Amino acid sequence: MFKIVVPIKQVALLDDEFELEPGASEVDPDWIDRELNDWDTFAVEAAVTFKEEKGDCEVVVITVGDEDSEEALVDCLARGADRAIRIPSDDLPPDPLAVAAALAAAIRPEEPSLVLCGVQSSDAASSATGVALSGYLDLPRVAVVRAIELDPAGGKAKVVRELEDGLLEDVSVSLPSLLTVQTGANEPRYATLRAIKQAADKPLATVAAEELGTDTAALAAQAGATVSQLANRPKGEGAEMLSGDSDEVAAALIEILKERAGVANGGGS
Amino acid sequence: MSGVLVVAEHRQGEVRPITYELITAALKLKEDGAGPVAVLVVGGDDSVAGAVGPSGVDAVVTIDSPTAEFEPHLTERAVAAAIEARQPAVVLTGHTVDGFGFAPAVAAANDFGFASNIVAVEANDELTAKRGVYGDRLLAELSFERTPAVLMVRPGASQPADPGGEAPVESLDADLGQSPSEHLAYRSLREGDDEVDITQSEFLLSIGRGIGDEENVERFQELAEKLGATLTASRPLVDAGWLPPARQVGQSGRTVKPKVYLALGISGAIQHLAGIRDAETVIAVNTDPAAPIFDVADYGASLDVHDLAEALEARL
């Protein structure tokens, strides 16, 4: 059977009112809202679409996270994944290499035919966990793909890489391999309430590092860097804010456009 | 271990701009006392190696590759071979699409230090770097226990160095082996799109998620026409199919340089901001006053874009 493993992440969104405490190296969880990473929804959709079209395929979603992140796994199960695995993130730093090492320990025994990751997570934007995982698993990989054509019988996939400046590259890669999927690759479905209810019956296993032949300390030691401190992003000079209601702002805006963009009096029409 | 190794990026025979930004960052580390700077060129013809050794660079190291174009696995092995040969303390690569394909794997497979999305790097007493976290609202200051540290540096973090060929070019023998992937062809994302070239327009009205639904695109198209602007968009709207790829501004779309960039309902993801760095005047309107777009904008207003559109329509 063709097996697709999709590592996912429940990302952290900072509350608008958040203020950083001086010297802090992490954010108090009270300030964080969470959701399934946008990029991962495209990876899950690609896996589930392949399963629906070809059959004889299992889709396994996996995350490194706390208990709350099971919500994101259930979301993926409701979108059509078959089973889910959570590796508890207690004492594991949010570092792409440490997380990839934990994922690798759980994915290796699964012997996947294909691993699909999102290109990046919206919070950390490392663009690194997936390709680091391919390094640990010694799998070929292609980063930033927006189209996938699988040929399991031929042992390869034809993919389209999205480069900078609107350039695309067609690439052929041998299977098994790992691909990182870009947004826009497909149209991710939403989980219906009924599907979410049904997803509760699908298998969701919590697997500790020790059950995978390693331990949290060893995985944490894989971290590529140590966060010594968090700081507010330095602001540039910042924008001159136009005040007033929408009509006053519109009037000010038209004056700026006349001066800077040569917009004629009353507009270009 | 000492010194800095820069991994040059090239495509279709051209040196990518990130390479010169990485050279600037490396030369600054050299000033800090990090040791000599070497620039690694994997594959590519002599013109690439001849352009990435400006004054201050100590060596350009070339490794022959069986493929003319970038191949992530061969690059991974070449970088590992160059690290083995030169024993640098720091390796700088681009936080770019090619960089994504090999740099994290080099670090993972060899237990190196690693960080990506880097905006600043220093080597005063010890190596430290800063990266964006929480959607770029915060910066994390990083230290490294393992050497070398492989750092993926974001485009725009440094000014580009001038191209140059002063540094000696050394060739390094490395058996890169077979590649499990194969380059087939390049194509343009914009093939078959409408003819508009948004890089030529002096006034862009650009829309993002903040406009709400697809049926609102028409309103802003009409507003753009009335103002004499060209309508462009951020990535999510193009991903959703509301506008064609030819109108996408940002790293994966077009880099634009208009006199005025009017951003409506765009929060300003880094990939988007990378595409408007050369705009003369940026005006941003967004309901969220903390949106990153306001950091780069010259003028801003914290308003609902539909309220503003209505007020503008009344005046035009």
PDB file of C-alpha atoms in Angstrom, chain A residues 12-18 20 26-27 32 38-39 42 95-97 119-120 122-129 131-136 139-144 146 158 160-174 182-184 186 221-251 253-254 256-257 259-261 263 266-269, chain B residues 9 11-12 16 69-70 72-73 76 95-98 100-105 107-109 111-117 131-146 152 180-190 202-203 209 225-228 235 239 250-255 259-260 262 270-271 280-281 283 285 288-292 294-303 307-308 311-312 314-316:
ATOM      1  CA  ALA A  12       0.753  30.122  17.464  1.00  0.00           C
ATOM      2  CA  LEU A  13      -0.801  33.506  16.706  1.00  0.00           C
ATOM      3  CA  LEU A  14       0.094  36.365  19.010  1.00  0.00           C
ATOM      4  CA  ASP A  15      -2.800  38.346  20.414  1.00  0.00           C
ATOM      5  CA  ASP A  16      -2.994  41.918  19.005  1.00  0.00           C
ATOM      6  CA  GLU A  17      -2.648  43.351  22.518  1.00  0.00           C
ATOM      7  CA  PHE A  18       0.453  41.310  23.333  1.00  0.00           C
ATOM      8  CA  LEU A  20       6.701  41.569  25.543  1.00  0.00           C
ATOM      9  CA  GLU A  26       9.387  32.732  25.514  1.00  0.00           C
ATOM     10  CA  VAL A  27       5.823  33.986  25.240  1.00  0.00           C
ATOM     11  CA  ILE A  32      -1.470  32.815  22.053  1.00  0.00           C
ATOM     12  CA  ASP A  38      -2.127  27.236   6.502  1.00  0.00           C
ATOM     13  CA  TRP A  39       0.643  25.570   4.437  1.00  0.00           C
ATOM     14  CA  PHE A  42      -2.349  22.170   1.240  1.00  0.00           C
ATOM     15  CA  ASP A  95      13.600  24.414  16.997  1.00  0.00           C
ATOM     16  CA  PRO A  96      13.299  23.027  13.458  1.00  0.00           C
ATOM     17  CA  LEU A  97      16.099  20.471  13.892  1.00  0.00           C
ATOM     18  CA  VAL A 119       6.779  24.857   2.899  1.00  0.00           C
ATOM     19  CA  GLN A 120       6.821  26.734   6.208  1.00  0.00           C
ATOM     20  CA  SER A 122       3.119  30.854   9.478  1.00  0.00           C
ATOM     21  CA  ASP A 123       4.518  31.629  12.948  1.00  0.00           C
ATOM     22  CA  ALA A 124       8.193  30.599  12.765  1.00  0.00           C
ATOM     23  CA  ALA A 125       8.615  30.815   8.961  1.00  0.00           C
ATOM     24  CA  SER A 126      11.739  28.649   9.233  1.00  0.00           C
ATOM     25  CA  SER A 127      11.114  26.776   5.976  1.00  0.00           C
ATOM     26  CA  ALA A 128      13.438  24.206   7.497  1.00  0.00           C
ATOM     27  CA  THR A 129      11.671  21.426   9.399  1.00  0.00           C
ATOM     28  CA  VAL A 131      13.983  19.479   4.570  1.00  0.00           C
ATOM     29  CA  ALA A 132      15.807  18.815   7.876  1.00  0.00           C
ATOM     30  CA  LEU A 133      13.502  15.806   8.259  1.00  0.00           C
ATOM     31  CA  SER A 134      14.572  14.582   4.821  1.00  0.00           C
ATOM     32  CA  GLY A 135      18.162  14.905   6.050  1.00  0.00           C
ATOM     33  CA  TYR A 136      17.476  12.725   9.104  1.00  0.00           C
ATOM     34  CA  LEU A 139      15.154  10.820   1.754  1.00  0.00           C
ATOM     35  CA  PRO A 140      15.405  12.754  -1.525  1.00  0.00           C
ATOM     36  CA  ARG A 141      13.468  15.993  -1.362  1.00  0.00           C
ATOM     37  CA  VAL A 142      12.126  18.858  -3.403  1.00  0.00           C
ATOM     38  CA  ALA A 143      11.280  22.122  -1.631  1.00  0.00           C
ATOM     39  CA  VAL A 144       8.464  24.517  -2.578  1.00  0.00           C
ATOM     40  CA  ARG A 146       2.977  23.679  -6.342  1.00  0.00           C
ATOM     41  CA  LYS A 158       7.058  14.788 -11.409  1.00  0.00           C
ATOM     42  CA  VAL A 160       6.678  21.754 -10.263  1.00  0.00           C
ATOM     43  CA  ARG A 161       8.964  23.848  -8.087  1.00  0.00           C
ATOM     44  CA  GLU A 162       8.026  27.464  -7.520  1.00  0.00           C
ATOM     45  CA  LEU A 163      11.105  29.695  -7.732  1.00  0.00           C
ATOM     46  CA  GLU A 164      11.388  33.443  -7.255  1.00  0.00           C
ATOM     47  CA  ASP A 165      10.054  36.058  -9.701  1.00  0.00           C
ATOM     48  CA  GLY A 166       7.336  33.888 -11.196  1.00  0.00           C
ATOM     49  CA  LEU A 167       9.687  31.201 -12.493  1.00  0.00           C
ATOM     50  CA  LEU A 168       8.632  27.541 -12.325  1.00  0.00           C
ATOM     51  CA  GLU A 169      10.859  24.491 -12.641  1.00  0.00           C
ATOM     52  CA  ASP A 170       9.709  21.024 -13.662  1.00  0.00           C
ATOM     53  CA  VAL A 171      11.614  18.418 -11.666  1.00  0.00           C
ATOM     54  CA  SER A 172      11.540  14.640 -11.599  1.00  0.00           C
ATOM     55  CA  VAL A 173      12.376  12.985  -8.256  1.00  0.00           C
ATOM     56  CA  SER A 174      12.631   9.344  -7.222  1.00  0.00           C
ATOM     57  CA  GLN A 182       3.364  25.651  -1.356  1.00  0.00           C
ATOM     58  CA  THR A 183       0.067  27.456  -0.816  1.00  0.00           C
ATOM     59  CA  GLY A 184      -2.092  27.620  -3.934  1.00  0.00           C
ATOM     60  CA  ASN A 186      -4.773  22.982  -4.561  1.00  0.00           C
ATOM     61  CA  ALA A 221      20.157  18.329  22.015  1.00  0.00           C
ATOM     62  CA  GLN A 222      19.544  18.284  18.238  1.00  0.00           C
ATOM     63  CA  ALA A 223      18.403  21.942  18.360  1.00  0.00           C
ATOM     64  CA  GLY A 224      20.382  24.046  15.913  1.00  0.00           C
ATOM     65  CA  ALA A 225      20.314  27.185  18.042  1.00  0.00           C
ATOM     66  CA  THR A 226      19.381  28.435  21.514  1.00  0.00           C
ATOM     67  CA  VAL A 227      16.997  31.359  21.965  1.00  0.00           C
ATOM     68  CA  SER A 228      18.696  33.652  24.464  1.00  0.00           C
ATOM     69  CA  GLN A 229      16.107  36.424  24.378  1.00  0.00           C
ATOM     70  CA  LEU A 230      13.050  37.692  22.556  1.00  0.00           C
ATOM     71  CA  ALA A 231      12.875  41.305  21.433  1.00  0.00           C
ATOM     72  CA  ASN A 232      10.316  43.509  19.774  1.00  0.00           C
ATOM     73  CA  ARG A 233      10.914  43.887  16.075  1.00  0.00           C
ATOM     74  CA  PRO A 234      12.689  47.228  15.686  1.00  0.00           C
ATOM     75  CA  LYS A 235      10.369  49.601  13.917  1.00  0.00           C
ATOM     76  CA  GLY A 236      11.638  51.710  11.081  1.00  0.00           C
ATOM     77  CA  GLU A 237      10.607  55.319  11.063  1.00  0.00           C
ATOM     78  CA  GLY A 238       7.167  53.950  10.437  1.00  0.00           C
ATOM     79  CA  ALA A 239       4.317  55.417   8.515  1.00  0.00           C
ATOM     80  CA  GLU A 240       2.930  58.896   9.000  1.00  0.00           C
ATOM     81  CA  MET A 241      -0.587  57.929  10.054  1.00  0.00           C
ATOM     82  CA  LEU A 242      -3.447  59.826   8.455  1.00  0.00           C
ATOM     83  CA  SER A 243      -6.057  60.556  11.058  1.00  0.00           C
ATOM     84  CA  GLY A 244      -9.748  61.275  10.856  1.00  0.00           C
ATOM     85  CA  ASP A 245     -12.727  59.432   9.442  1.00  0.00           C
ATOM     86  CA  SER A 246     -12.722  57.703   6.079  1.00  0.00           C
ATOM     87  CA  ASP A 247     -13.738  60.886   4.248  1.00  0.00           C
ATOM     88  CA  GLU A 248     -10.897  62.906   5.772  1.00  0.00           C
ATOM     89  CA  VAL A 249      -8.417  60.133   5.020  1.00  0.00           C
ATOM     90  CA  ALA A 250      -9.692  59.941   1.422  1.00  0.00           C
ATOM     91  CA  ALA A 251      -9.174  63.692   1.000  1.00  0.00           C
ATOM     92  CA  LEU A 253      -4.907  60.459   0.270  1.00  0.00           C
ATOM     93  CA  ILE A 254      -5.968  62.194  -2.931  1.00  0.00           C
ATOM     94  CA  ILE A 256      -0.730  62.658  -1.640  1.00  0.00           C
ATOM     95  CA  LEU A 257      -1.610  60.835  -4.869  1.00  0.00           C
ATOM     96  CA  GLU A 259       1.746  64.973  -5.578  1.00  0.00           C
ATOM     97  CA  ARG A 260       3.389  61.556  -5.724  1.00  0.00           C
ATOM     98  CA  ALA A 261       1.573  59.645  -8.472  1.00  0.00           C
ATOM     99  CA  VAL A 263      -3.187  61.757 -10.138  1.00  0.00           C
ATOM    100  CA  GLY A 266     -10.614  64.537  -9.085  1.00  0.00           C
ATOM    101  CA  GLY A 267      -8.868  61.391 -10.294  1.00  0.00           C
ATOM    102  CA  GLY A 268      -7.687  59.958 -13.585  1.00  0.00           C
ATOM    103  CA  SER A 269     -11.052  59.619 -15.309  1.00  0.00           C
TER     104      SER A 269
ATOM    105  CA  GLU B   9      23.385  31.090  -5.587  1.00  0.00           C
ATOM    106  CA  ARG B  11      20.437  30.217 -11.862  1.00  0.00           C
ATOM    107  CA  GLN B  12      20.483  30.017 -15.648  1.00  0.00           C
ATOM    108  CA  ARG B  16      21.393  35.580  -7.815  1.00  0.00           C
ATOM    109  CA  GLU B  69      21.348  23.883 -12.817  1.00  0.00           C
ATOM    110  CA  PHE B  70      20.864  23.775  -9.052  1.00  0.00           C
ATOM    111  CA  PRO B  72      19.641  20.214  -3.903  1.00  0.00           C
ATOM    112  CA  HIS B  73      21.280  16.865  -3.080  1.00  0.00           C
ATOM    113  CA  GLU B  76      24.137  19.490   0.014  1.00  0.00           C
ATOM    114  CA  HIS B  95      16.753  32.021   2.997  1.00  0.00           C
ATOM    115  CA  THR B  96      15.571  31.450  -0.562  1.00  0.00           C
ATOM    116  CA  VAL B  97      13.843  28.712  -2.536  1.00  0.00           C
ATOM    117  CA  ASP B  98      17.168  27.062  -3.464  1.00  0.00           C
ATOM    118  CA  PHE B 100      15.311  25.754   1.479  1.00  0.00           C
ATOM    119  CA  GLY B 101      16.219  22.706  -0.626  1.00  0.00           C
ATOM    120  CA  PHE B 102      19.610  21.891   0.903  1.00  0.00           C
ATOM    121  CA  ALA B 103      20.682  24.020   3.898  1.00  0.00           C
ATOM    122  CA  PRO B 104      18.473  22.437   6.618  1.00  0.00           C
ATOM    123  CA  ALA B 105      19.487  18.961   5.391  1.00  0.00           C
ATOM    124  CA  ALA B 107      22.768  20.858   9.194  1.00  0.00           C
ATOM    125  CA  ALA B 108      20.553  17.883  10.132  1.00  0.00           C
ATOM    126  CA  ALA B 109      22.728  15.244   8.482  1.00  0.00           C
ATOM    127  CA  ASP B 111      24.805  17.794  13.472  1.00  0.00           C
ATOM    128  CA  PHE B 112      25.769  21.390  12.703  1.00  0.00           C
ATOM    129  CA  GLY B 113      24.327  24.483  14.335  1.00  0.00           C
ATOM    130  CA  PHE B 114      21.474  25.953  12.319  1.00  0.00           C
ATOM    131  CA  ALA B 115      18.979  28.768  12.058  1.00  0.00           C
ATOM    132  CA  SER B 116      16.907  30.228   9.222  1.00  0.00           C
ATOM    133  CA  ASN B 117      14.902  33.385   8.526  1.00  0.00           C
ATOM    134  CA  ARG B 131      15.495  35.718  13.394  1.00  0.00           C
ATOM    135  CA  GLY B 132      11.855  36.694  13.003  1.00  0.00           C
ATOM    136  CA  VAL B 133       9.308  34.699  15.045  1.00  0.00           C
ATOM    137  CA  TYR B 134       5.537  34.838  15.633  1.00  0.00           C
ATOM    138  CA  GLY B 135       4.868  35.998  12.121  1.00  0.00           C
ATOM    139  CA  ASP B 136       7.720  38.508  12.431  1.00  0.00           C
ATOM    140  CA  ARG B 137       6.152  40.382  15.344  1.00  0.00           C
ATOM    141  CA  LEU B 138       9.138  39.472  17.513  1.00  0.00           C
ATOM    142  CA  LEU B 139      12.826  38.830  16.977  1.00  0.00           C
ATOM    143  CA  ALA B 140      14.549  35.891  18.677  1.00  0.00           C
ATOM    144  CA  GLU B 141      18.192  36.388  19.585  1.00  0.00           C
ATOM    145  CA  LEU B 142      20.074  33.184  19.025  1.00  0.00           C
ATOM    146  CA  SER B 143      23.325  31.653  20.192  1.00  0.00           C
ATOM    147  CA  PHE B 144      24.965  28.500  18.873  1.00  0.00           C
ATOM    148  CA  GLU B 145      26.540  25.593  20.683  1.00  0.00           C
ATOM    149  CA  ARG B 146      27.569  23.611  17.617  1.00  0.00           C
ATOM    150  CA  MET B 152      19.977  31.005   6.168  1.00  0.00           C
ATOM    151  CA  PRO B 180      17.910  11.509  -7.090  1.00  0.00           C
ATOM    152  CA  SER B 181      16.204  14.433  -8.808  1.00  0.00           C
ATOM    153  CA  GLU B 182      16.472  15.806 -12.296  1.00  0.00           C
ATOM    154  CA  HIS B 183      15.856  19.270 -13.726  1.00  0.00           C
ATOM    155  CA  LEU B 184      13.469  18.997 -16.678  1.00  0.00           C
ATOM    156  CA  ALA B 185      12.549  22.549 -17.707  1.00  0.00           C
ATOM    157  CA  TYR B 186      11.952  26.123 -16.638  1.00  0.00           C
ATOM    158  CA  ARG B 187       8.610  27.766 -17.325  1.00  0.00           C
ATOM    159  CA  SER B 188       6.983  31.071 -16.461  1.00  0.00           C
ATOM    160  CA  LEU B 189       4.151  31.086 -13.937  1.00  0.00           C
ATOM    161  CA  ARG B 190       2.584  33.832 -16.020  1.00  0.00           C
ATOM    162  CA  GLU B 202       4.247  53.932 -11.891  1.00  0.00           C
ATOM    163  CA  PHE B 203       1.158  53.672  -9.713  1.00  0.00           C
ATOM    164  CA  ARG B 209      -7.060  39.577   2.217  1.00  0.00           C
ATOM    165  CA  GLU B 225      -9.104  52.583 -13.182  1.00  0.00           C
ATOM    166  CA  LYS B 226     -10.576  55.827 -11.851  1.00  0.00           C
ATOM    167  CA  LEU B 227      -7.296  56.687 -10.133  1.00  0.00           C
ATOM    168  CA  GLY B 228      -5.222  55.709 -13.157  1.00  0.00           C
ATOM    169  CA  ARG B 235      -0.342  36.159  -2.794  1.00  0.00           C
ATOM    170  CA  ASP B 239      -3.663  31.541  -4.779  1.00  0.00           C
ATOM    171  CA  GLY B 250       6.085  39.708  -3.827  1.00  0.00           C
ATOM    172  CA  GLN B 251       8.989  37.322  -3.772  1.00  0.00           C
ATOM    173  CA  SER B 252       7.251  34.633  -5.816  1.00  0.00           C
ATOM    174  CA  GLY B 253       5.391  37.178  -7.941  1.00  0.00           C
ATOM    175  CA  ARG B 254       6.966  40.379  -9.231  1.00  0.00           C
ATOM    176  CA  THR B 255       9.356  42.816  -7.614  1.00  0.00           C
ATOM    177  CA  LYS B 259       6.315  55.814  -7.726  1.00  0.00           C
ATOM    178  CA  VAL B 260       3.353  54.977  -5.511  1.00  0.00           C
ATOM    179  CA  LEU B 262      -1.142  51.899  -2.452  1.00  0.00           C
ATOM    180  CA  ILE B 270       7.920  39.332   4.538  1.00  0.00           C
ATOM    181  CA  GLN B 271       7.589  37.749   1.101  1.00  0.00           C
ATOM    182  CA  GLU B 280       9.251  55.247  -3.909  1.00  0.00           C
ATOM    183  CA  THR B 281       6.178  55.892  -1.764  1.00  0.00           C
ATOM    184  CA  ILE B 283       0.730  54.060   1.373  1.00  0.00           C
ATOM    185  CA  VAL B 285      -4.560  51.109   4.657  1.00  0.00           C
ATOM    186  CA  ASP B 288      -4.883  46.292  12.116  1.00  0.00           C
ATOM    187  CA  PRO B 289      -2.657  49.156  13.332  1.00  0.00           C
ATOM    188  CA  ALA B 290       0.058  46.602  14.279  1.00  0.00           C
ATOM    189  CA  ALA B 291       0.298  45.224  10.710  1.00  0.00           C
ATOM    190  CA  PRO B 292       3.947  44.990   9.528  1.00  0.00           C
ATOM    191  CA  PHE B 294       2.978  50.136   8.443  1.00  0.00           C
ATOM    192  CA  ASP B 295       6.691  49.699   9.287  1.00  0.00           C
ATOM    193  CA  VAL B 296       7.669  50.116   5.659  1.00  0.00           C
ATOM    194  CA  ALA B 297       4.903  52.498   4.599  1.00  0.00           C
ATOM    195  CA  ASP B 298       5.432  56.255   4.256  1.00  0.00           C
ATOM    196  CA  TYR B 299       1.769  56.997   4.927  1.00  0.00           C
ATOM    197  CA  GLY B 300      -0.766  54.833   6.652  1.00  0.00           C
ATOM    198  CA  ALA B 301      -4.337  54.767   7.861  1.00  0.00           C
ATOM    199  CA  SER B 302      -5.972  52.305  10.188  1.00  0.00           C
ATOM    200  CA  LEU B 303      -9.322  51.996   8.433  1.00  0.00           C
ATOM    201  CA  ASP B 307     -15.089  52.595   4.039  1.00  0.00           C
ATOM    202  CA  LEU B 308     -12.086  54.199   2.382  1.00  0.00           C
ATOM    203  CA  ALA B 311     -15.095  57.810   0.448  1.00  0.00           C
ATOM    204  CA  LEU B 312     -12.698  57.796  -2.505  1.00  0.00           C
ATOM    205  CA  ALA B 314     -17.526  59.790  -3.693  1.00  0.00           C
ATOM    206  CA  ARG B 315     -14.654  62.147  -4.454  1.00  0.00           C
ATOM    207  CA  LEU B 316     -13.699  60.835  -7.903  1.00  0.00           C
TER     208      LEU B 316
END
